[in-house]
Short mmCIF file of C-alpha atoms in Angstrom, two decimals:
data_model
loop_
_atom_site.label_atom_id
_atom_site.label_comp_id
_atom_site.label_asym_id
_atom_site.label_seq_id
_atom_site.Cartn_x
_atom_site.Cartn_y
_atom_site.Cartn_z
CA UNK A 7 18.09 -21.84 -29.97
CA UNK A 8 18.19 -19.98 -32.96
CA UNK A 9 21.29 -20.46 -34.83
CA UNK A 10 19.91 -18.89 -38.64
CA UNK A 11 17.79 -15.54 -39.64
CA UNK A 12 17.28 -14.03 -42.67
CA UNK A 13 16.78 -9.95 -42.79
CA UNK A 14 16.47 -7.76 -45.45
CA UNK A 15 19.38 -6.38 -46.58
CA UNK A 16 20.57 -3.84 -44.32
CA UNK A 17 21.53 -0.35 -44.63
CA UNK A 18 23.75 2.49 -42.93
CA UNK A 19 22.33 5.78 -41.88
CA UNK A 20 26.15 7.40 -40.90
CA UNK A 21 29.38 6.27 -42.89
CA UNK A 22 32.80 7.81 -43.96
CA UNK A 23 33.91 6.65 -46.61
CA UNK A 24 36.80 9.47 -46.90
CA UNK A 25 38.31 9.37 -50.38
CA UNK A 26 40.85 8.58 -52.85
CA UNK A 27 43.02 5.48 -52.32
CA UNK A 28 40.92 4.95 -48.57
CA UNK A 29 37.73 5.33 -50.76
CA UNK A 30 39.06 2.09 -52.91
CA UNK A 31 40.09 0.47 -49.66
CA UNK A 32 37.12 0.37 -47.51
CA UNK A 33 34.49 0.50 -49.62
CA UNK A 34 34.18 -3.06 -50.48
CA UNK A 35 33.55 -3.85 -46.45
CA UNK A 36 30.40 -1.70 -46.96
CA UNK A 37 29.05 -3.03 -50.16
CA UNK A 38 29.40 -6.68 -49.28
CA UNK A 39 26.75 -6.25 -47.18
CA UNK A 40 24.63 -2.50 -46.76
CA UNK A 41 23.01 -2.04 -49.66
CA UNK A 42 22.63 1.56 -49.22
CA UNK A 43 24.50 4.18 -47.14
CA UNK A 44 24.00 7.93 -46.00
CA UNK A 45 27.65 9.05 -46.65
CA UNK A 46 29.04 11.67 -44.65
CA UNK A 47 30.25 15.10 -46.33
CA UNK A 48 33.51 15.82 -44.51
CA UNK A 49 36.08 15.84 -46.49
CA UNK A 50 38.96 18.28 -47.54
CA UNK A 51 37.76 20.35 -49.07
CA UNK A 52 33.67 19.79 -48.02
CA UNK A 53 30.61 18.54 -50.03
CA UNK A 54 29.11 21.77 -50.09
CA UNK A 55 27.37 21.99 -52.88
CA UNK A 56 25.21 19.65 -54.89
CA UNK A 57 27.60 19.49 -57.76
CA UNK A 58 30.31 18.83 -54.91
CA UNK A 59 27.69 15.89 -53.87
CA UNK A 60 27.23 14.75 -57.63
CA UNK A 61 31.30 14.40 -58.29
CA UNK A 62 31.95 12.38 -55.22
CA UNK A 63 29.24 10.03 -55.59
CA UNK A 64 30.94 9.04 -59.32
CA UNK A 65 34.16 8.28 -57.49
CA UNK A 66 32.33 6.33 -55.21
CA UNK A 67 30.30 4.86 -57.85
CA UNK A 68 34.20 4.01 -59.48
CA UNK A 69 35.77 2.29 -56.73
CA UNK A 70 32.83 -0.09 -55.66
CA UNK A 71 33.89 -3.80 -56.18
CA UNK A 72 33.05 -5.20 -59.62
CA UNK A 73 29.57 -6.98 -59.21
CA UNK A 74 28.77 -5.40 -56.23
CA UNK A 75 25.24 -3.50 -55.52
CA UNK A 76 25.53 -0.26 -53.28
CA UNK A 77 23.88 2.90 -53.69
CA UNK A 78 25.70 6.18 -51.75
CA UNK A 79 22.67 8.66 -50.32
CA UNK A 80 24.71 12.22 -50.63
CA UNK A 81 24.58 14.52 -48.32
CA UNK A 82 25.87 18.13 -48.18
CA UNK A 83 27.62 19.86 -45.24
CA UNK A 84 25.90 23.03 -43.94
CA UNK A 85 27.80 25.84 -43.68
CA UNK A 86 27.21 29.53 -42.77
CA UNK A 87 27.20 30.38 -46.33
CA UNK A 88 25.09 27.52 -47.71
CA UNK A 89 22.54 27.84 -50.70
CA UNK A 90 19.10 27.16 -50.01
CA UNK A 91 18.36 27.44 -53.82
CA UNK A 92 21.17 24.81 -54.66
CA UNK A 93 20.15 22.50 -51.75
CA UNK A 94 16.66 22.91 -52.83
CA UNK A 95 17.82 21.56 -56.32
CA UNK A 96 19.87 18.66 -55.05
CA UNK A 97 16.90 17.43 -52.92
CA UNK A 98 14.26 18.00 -55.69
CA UNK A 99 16.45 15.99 -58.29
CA UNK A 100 17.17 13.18 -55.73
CA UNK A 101 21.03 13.49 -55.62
CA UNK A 102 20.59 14.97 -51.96
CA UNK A 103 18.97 12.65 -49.13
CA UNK A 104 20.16 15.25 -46.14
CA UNK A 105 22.23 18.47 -45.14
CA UNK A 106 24.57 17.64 -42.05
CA UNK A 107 25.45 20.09 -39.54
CA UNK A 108 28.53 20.17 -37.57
CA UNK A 109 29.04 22.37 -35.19
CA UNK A 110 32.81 23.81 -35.51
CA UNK A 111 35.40 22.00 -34.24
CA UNK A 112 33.20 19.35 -32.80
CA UNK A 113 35.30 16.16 -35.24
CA UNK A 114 37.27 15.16 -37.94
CA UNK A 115 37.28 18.10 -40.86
CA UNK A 116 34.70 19.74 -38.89
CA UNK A 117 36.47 23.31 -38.39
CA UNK A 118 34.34 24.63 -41.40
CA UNK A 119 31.24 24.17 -39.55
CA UNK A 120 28.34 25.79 -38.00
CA UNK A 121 29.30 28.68 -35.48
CA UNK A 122 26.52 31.36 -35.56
CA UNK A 123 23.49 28.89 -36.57
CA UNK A 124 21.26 32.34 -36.83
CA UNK A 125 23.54 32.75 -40.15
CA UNK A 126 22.32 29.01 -41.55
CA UNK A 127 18.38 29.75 -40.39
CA UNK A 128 17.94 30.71 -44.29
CA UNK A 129 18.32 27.03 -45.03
CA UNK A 130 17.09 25.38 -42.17
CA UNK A 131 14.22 27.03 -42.97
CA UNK A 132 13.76 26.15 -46.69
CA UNK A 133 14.62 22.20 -45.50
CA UNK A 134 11.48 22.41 -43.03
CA UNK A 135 9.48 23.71 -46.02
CA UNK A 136 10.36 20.63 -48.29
CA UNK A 137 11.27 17.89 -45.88
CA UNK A 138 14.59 17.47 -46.09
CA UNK A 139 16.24 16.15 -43.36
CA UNK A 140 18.91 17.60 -41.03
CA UNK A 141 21.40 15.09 -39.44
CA UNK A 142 23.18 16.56 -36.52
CA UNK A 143 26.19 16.15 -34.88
CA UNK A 144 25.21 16.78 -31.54
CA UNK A 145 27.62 18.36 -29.09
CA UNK A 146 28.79 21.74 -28.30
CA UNK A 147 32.12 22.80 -28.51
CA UNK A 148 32.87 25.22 -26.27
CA UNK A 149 35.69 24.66 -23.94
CA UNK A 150 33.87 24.74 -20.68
CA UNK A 151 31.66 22.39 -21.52
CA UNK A 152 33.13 18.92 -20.10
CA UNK A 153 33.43 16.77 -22.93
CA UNK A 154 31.18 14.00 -21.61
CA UNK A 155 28.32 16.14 -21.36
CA UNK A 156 28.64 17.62 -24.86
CA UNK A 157 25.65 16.10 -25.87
CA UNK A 158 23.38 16.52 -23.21
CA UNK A 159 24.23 20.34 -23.62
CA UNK A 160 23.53 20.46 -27.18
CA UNK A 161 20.28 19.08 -26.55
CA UNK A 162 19.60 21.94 -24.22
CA UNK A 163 20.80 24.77 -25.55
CA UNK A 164 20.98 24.06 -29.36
CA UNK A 165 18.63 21.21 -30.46
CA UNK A 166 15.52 21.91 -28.56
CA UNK A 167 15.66 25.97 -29.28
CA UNK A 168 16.02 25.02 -33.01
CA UNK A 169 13.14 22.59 -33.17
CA UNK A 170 10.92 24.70 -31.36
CA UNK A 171 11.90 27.40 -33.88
CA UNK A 172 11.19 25.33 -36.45
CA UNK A 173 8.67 22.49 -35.61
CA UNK A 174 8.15 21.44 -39.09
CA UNK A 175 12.22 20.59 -39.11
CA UNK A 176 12.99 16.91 -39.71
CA UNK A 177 15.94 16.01 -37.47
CA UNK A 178 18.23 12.89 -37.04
CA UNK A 179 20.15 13.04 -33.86
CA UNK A 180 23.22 10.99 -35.18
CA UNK A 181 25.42 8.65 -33.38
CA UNK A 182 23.44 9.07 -29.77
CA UNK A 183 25.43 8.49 -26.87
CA UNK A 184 23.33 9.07 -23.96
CA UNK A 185 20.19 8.19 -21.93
CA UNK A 186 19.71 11.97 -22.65
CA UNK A 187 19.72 11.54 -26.01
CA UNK A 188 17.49 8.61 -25.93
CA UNK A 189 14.54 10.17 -23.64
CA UNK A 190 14.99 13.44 -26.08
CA UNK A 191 14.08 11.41 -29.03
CA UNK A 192 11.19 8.94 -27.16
CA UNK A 193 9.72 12.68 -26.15
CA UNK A 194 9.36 14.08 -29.35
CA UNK A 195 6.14 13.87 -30.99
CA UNK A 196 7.35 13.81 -34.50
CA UNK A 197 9.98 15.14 -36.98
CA UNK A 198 12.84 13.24 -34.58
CA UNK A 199 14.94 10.22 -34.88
CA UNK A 200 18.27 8.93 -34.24
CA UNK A 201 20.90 6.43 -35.64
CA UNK A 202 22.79 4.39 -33.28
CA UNK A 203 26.19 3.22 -33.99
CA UNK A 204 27.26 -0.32 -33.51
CA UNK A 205 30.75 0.66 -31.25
CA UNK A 206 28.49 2.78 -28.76
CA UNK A 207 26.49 -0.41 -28.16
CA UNK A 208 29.41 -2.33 -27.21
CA UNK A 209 31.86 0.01 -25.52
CA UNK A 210 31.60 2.59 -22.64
CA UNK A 211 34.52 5.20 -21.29
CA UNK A 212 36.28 2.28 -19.66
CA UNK A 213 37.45 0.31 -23.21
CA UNK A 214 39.24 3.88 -23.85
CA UNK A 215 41.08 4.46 -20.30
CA UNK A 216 40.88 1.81 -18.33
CA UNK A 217 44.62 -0.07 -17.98
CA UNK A 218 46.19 2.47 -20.66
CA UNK A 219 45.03 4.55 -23.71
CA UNK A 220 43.32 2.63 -25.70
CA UNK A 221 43.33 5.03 -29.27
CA UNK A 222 41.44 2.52 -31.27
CA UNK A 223 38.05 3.20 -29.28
CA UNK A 224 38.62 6.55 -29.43
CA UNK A 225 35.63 8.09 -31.29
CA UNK A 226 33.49 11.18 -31.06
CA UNK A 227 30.93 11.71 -29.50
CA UNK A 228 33.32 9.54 -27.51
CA UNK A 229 31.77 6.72 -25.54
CA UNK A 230 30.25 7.65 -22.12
CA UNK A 231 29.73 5.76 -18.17
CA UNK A 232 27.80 2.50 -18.91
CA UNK A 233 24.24 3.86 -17.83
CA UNK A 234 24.09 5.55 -21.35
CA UNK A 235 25.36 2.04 -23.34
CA UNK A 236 22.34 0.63 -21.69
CA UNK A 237 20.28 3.47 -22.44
CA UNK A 238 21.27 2.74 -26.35
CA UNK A 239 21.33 -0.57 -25.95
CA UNK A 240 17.24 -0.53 -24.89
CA UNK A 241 16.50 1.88 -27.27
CA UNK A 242 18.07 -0.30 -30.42
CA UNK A 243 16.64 -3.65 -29.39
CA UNK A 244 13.61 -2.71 -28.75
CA UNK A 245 11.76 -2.48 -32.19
CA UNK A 246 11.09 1.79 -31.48
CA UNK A 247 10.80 2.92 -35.17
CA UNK A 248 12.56 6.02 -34.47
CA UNK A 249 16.02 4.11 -33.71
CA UNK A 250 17.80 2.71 -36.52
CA UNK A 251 21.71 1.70 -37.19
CA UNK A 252 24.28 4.72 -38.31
CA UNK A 253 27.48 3.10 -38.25
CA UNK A 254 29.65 5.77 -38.05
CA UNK A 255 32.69 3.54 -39.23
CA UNK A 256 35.55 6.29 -39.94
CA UNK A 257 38.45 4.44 -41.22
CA UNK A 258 41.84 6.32 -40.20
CA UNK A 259 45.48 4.95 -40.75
CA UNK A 260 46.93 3.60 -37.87
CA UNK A 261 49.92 6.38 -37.69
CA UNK A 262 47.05 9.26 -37.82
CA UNK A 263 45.37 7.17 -34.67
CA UNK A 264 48.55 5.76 -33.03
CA UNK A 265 49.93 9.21 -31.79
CA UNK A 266 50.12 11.90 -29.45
CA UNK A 267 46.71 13.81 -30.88
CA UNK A 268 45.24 10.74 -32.47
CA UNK A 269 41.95 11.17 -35.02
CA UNK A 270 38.76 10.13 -33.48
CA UNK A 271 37.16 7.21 -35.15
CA UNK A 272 36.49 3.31 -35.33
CA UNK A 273 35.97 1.25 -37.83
CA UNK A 274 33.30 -1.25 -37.80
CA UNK A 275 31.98 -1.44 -41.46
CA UNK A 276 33.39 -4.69 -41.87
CA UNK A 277 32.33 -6.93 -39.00
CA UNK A 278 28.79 -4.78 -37.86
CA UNK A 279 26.38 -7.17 -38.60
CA UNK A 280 28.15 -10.07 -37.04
CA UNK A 281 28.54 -7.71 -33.46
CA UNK A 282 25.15 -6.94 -33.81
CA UNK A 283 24.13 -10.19 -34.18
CA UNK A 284 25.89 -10.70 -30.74
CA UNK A 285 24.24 -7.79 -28.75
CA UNK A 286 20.25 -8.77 -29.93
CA UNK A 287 20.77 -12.46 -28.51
CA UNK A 288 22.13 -11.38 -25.87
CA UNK A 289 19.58 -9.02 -25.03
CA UNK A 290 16.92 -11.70 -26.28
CA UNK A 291 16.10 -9.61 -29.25
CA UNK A 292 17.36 -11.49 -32.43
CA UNK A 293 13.32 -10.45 -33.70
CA UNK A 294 13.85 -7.24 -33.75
CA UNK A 295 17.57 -6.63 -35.40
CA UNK A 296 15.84 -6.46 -38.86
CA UNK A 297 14.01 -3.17 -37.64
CA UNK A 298 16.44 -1.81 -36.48
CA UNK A 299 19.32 -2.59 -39.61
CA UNK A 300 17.04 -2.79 -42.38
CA UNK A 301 13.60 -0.83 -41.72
CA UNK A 302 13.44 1.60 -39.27
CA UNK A 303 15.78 3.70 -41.36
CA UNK A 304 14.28 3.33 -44.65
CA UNK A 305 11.04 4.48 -43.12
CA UNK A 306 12.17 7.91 -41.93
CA UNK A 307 13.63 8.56 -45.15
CA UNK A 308 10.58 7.93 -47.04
CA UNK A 309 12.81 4.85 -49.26
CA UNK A 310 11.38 1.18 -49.58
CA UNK A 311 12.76 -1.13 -47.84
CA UNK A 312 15.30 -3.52 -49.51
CA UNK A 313 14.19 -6.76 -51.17
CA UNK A 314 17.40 -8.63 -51.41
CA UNK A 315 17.44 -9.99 -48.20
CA UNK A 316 20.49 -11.49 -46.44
CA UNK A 317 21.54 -14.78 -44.21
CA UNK A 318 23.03 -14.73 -40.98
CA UNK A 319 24.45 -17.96 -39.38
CA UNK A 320 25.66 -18.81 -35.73
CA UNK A 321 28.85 -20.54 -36.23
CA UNK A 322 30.18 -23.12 -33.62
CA UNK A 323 33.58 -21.74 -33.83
CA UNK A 324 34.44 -18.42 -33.69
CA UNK A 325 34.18 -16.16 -36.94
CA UNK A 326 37.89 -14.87 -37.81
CA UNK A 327 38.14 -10.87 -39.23
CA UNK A 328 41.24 -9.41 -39.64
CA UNK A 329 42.94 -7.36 -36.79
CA UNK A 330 44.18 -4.84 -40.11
CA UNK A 331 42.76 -4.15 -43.17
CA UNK A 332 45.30 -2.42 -45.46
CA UNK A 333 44.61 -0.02 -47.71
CA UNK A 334 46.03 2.25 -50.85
CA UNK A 335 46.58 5.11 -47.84
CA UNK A 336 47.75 2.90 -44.79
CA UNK A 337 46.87 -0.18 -42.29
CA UNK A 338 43.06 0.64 -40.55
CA UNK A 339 43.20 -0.92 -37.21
CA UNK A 340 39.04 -2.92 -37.15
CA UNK A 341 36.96 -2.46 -34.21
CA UNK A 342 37.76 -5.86 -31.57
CA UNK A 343 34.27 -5.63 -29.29
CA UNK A 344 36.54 -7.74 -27.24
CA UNK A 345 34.16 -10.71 -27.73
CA UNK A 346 34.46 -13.69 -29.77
CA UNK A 347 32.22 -13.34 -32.94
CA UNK A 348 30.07 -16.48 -33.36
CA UNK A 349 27.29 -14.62 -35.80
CA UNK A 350 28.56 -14.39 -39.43
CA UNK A 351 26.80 -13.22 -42.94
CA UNK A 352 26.79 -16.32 -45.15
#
């Protein structure tokens, strides 16, 4: 039985690190162990613009841990009125790893998103002429779409029209959460991948409903029937280079969760890589977790993979992480998978 393996060090495709006194607070659960991160643009006011991009990777840069080794991957959030010339610059002086599109409305600080995406062709179309990447949020938001099949929707009606417009477009489908998703991405012949978060692998609908609401699983795309958390599940274990880990941790303060309109989000930064220790033994796939944390990712965004490498140890008794973690803004609530933790990063 293997109770030791040593990966490279890992990184995270999909992380909110917000700002400000949260920035200072969870930012050290990231750095201890990812040693690089695509960080999500949505804050208030945006990272629209890749001086925008340039000013919040110095505060990140500020509030890191003393000693620690982290490098944030900006990213700018597409809007209707987006520069191709000034994301064009960005990528070219390699501040700018990706452009994220949200479609309005669809999650947290999202309402200045996408709504006519004929208005942000201009720049889709520059990114497909110098490979830049476009990470998508993918749901609709209209209201007669069911909320469980947001995803499956966008797929049909958004994603698929767009790449066949532009075939040359390099997409990550972020944070799948269906079997939909999943066979999308396995059909695709190139310029497709997606991140995987490490919540979806663990959870399905039930953790959020079943025997009261449950507000600290509540996430978008929110977790779906337990077909699709095998789908992912399959898809992550099983070595596919076009799978890779996108945490997705988005730290809120427990009053902003706790409430009667509470903020989608969990937050996992601190305790992934011990959960997904769990979930590749127990799929028989402990071979294969450094392909899908540390390589798989690097690949598709043409970046080396790390050399520091890092040690993970099955403990006999049960790793302890805090239920809380407080920070300069509030308490953050940390993800329980509802397991006991035996896998921890020594």
């Amino acid at each position: 039985m293997t109770t030791e393996l040593t990966i490279r060090r890992p990184d995270d495709w999909h992380l909110h690190l917000r700002d400000g006194a949260m920035l200072e607070g969870v930012i050290g659960d990231t750095s201890r162990h990812f040693a690089r991160a695509i960080i999500m643009p949505n804050l208030v006011p945006p990272v629209v613009t890749t001086a925008d991009a340039s000013a919040y990777r110095d505060r990140i840069l500020a509030a890191l841990p003393k000693g620690d080794r982290f490098e944030p991957l900006m990213t700018l959030y597409l809007t209707e009125h987006t520069d191709a010339d000034d994301v064009e610059a960005g990528f070219r002086s390699g501040l700018i790893h990706a452009v994220k599109l949200y479609p309005a409305g669809a999650t947290t600080n999202s309402h200045g998103g996408v709504r006519d995406m004929d208005k942000a062709m201009p720049v889709l179309e520059r990114m497909a002429k110098i490979g830049l990447t476009l990470c998508v949020h993918g749901e609709v938001t209209t209201p007669e779409v069911d909320i469980f099949d947001r995803e499956a929707v966008f797929i049909e009606t958004v994603l698929d029209p767009l790449r066949k417009r532009l075939p040359d477009l390099r997409v990550t489908m972020e944070h799948v959460t269906t079997k939909n998703g999943i066979d999308y991405i396995k059909s695709a012949k190139d310029n497709l991948a997606g991140s995987i978060t490490t919540h979806h692998l663990i959870i399905n609908r039930n953790a959020i409903l079943v025997g009261g609401i449950k507000p600290h699983y509540y996430c978008l795309p929110v977790a779906k029937r337990e077909e699709h958390r095998l789908a992912l599940r399959a898809a992550a274990t099983s070595g596919d280079k076009r799978f890779f880990l996108g945490t997705d941790s988005a730290p809120h303060v427990d009053p902003l969760k706790e409430c009667a309109c509470g903020c989608a989000g969990i937050y996992t930064s601190i305790n992934t890589m011990s959960c997904l220790a769990h979930v590749f033994e127990e799929d028989g796939a402990l071979d294969r977790l450094e392909a899908f944390a540390s390589l798989n990712g690097p690949a598709w965004y043409g970046l080396p993979a790390n050399e520091e490498t890092i040690r993970l140890v099955k403990r006999a008794q049960a790793v302890s992480f805090p239920a809380k973690i407080e920070t300069g803004a509030g308490p953050v609530t940390v993800f329980d998978p509802m397991f006991p933790l035996h896998w921890d990063v020594a």
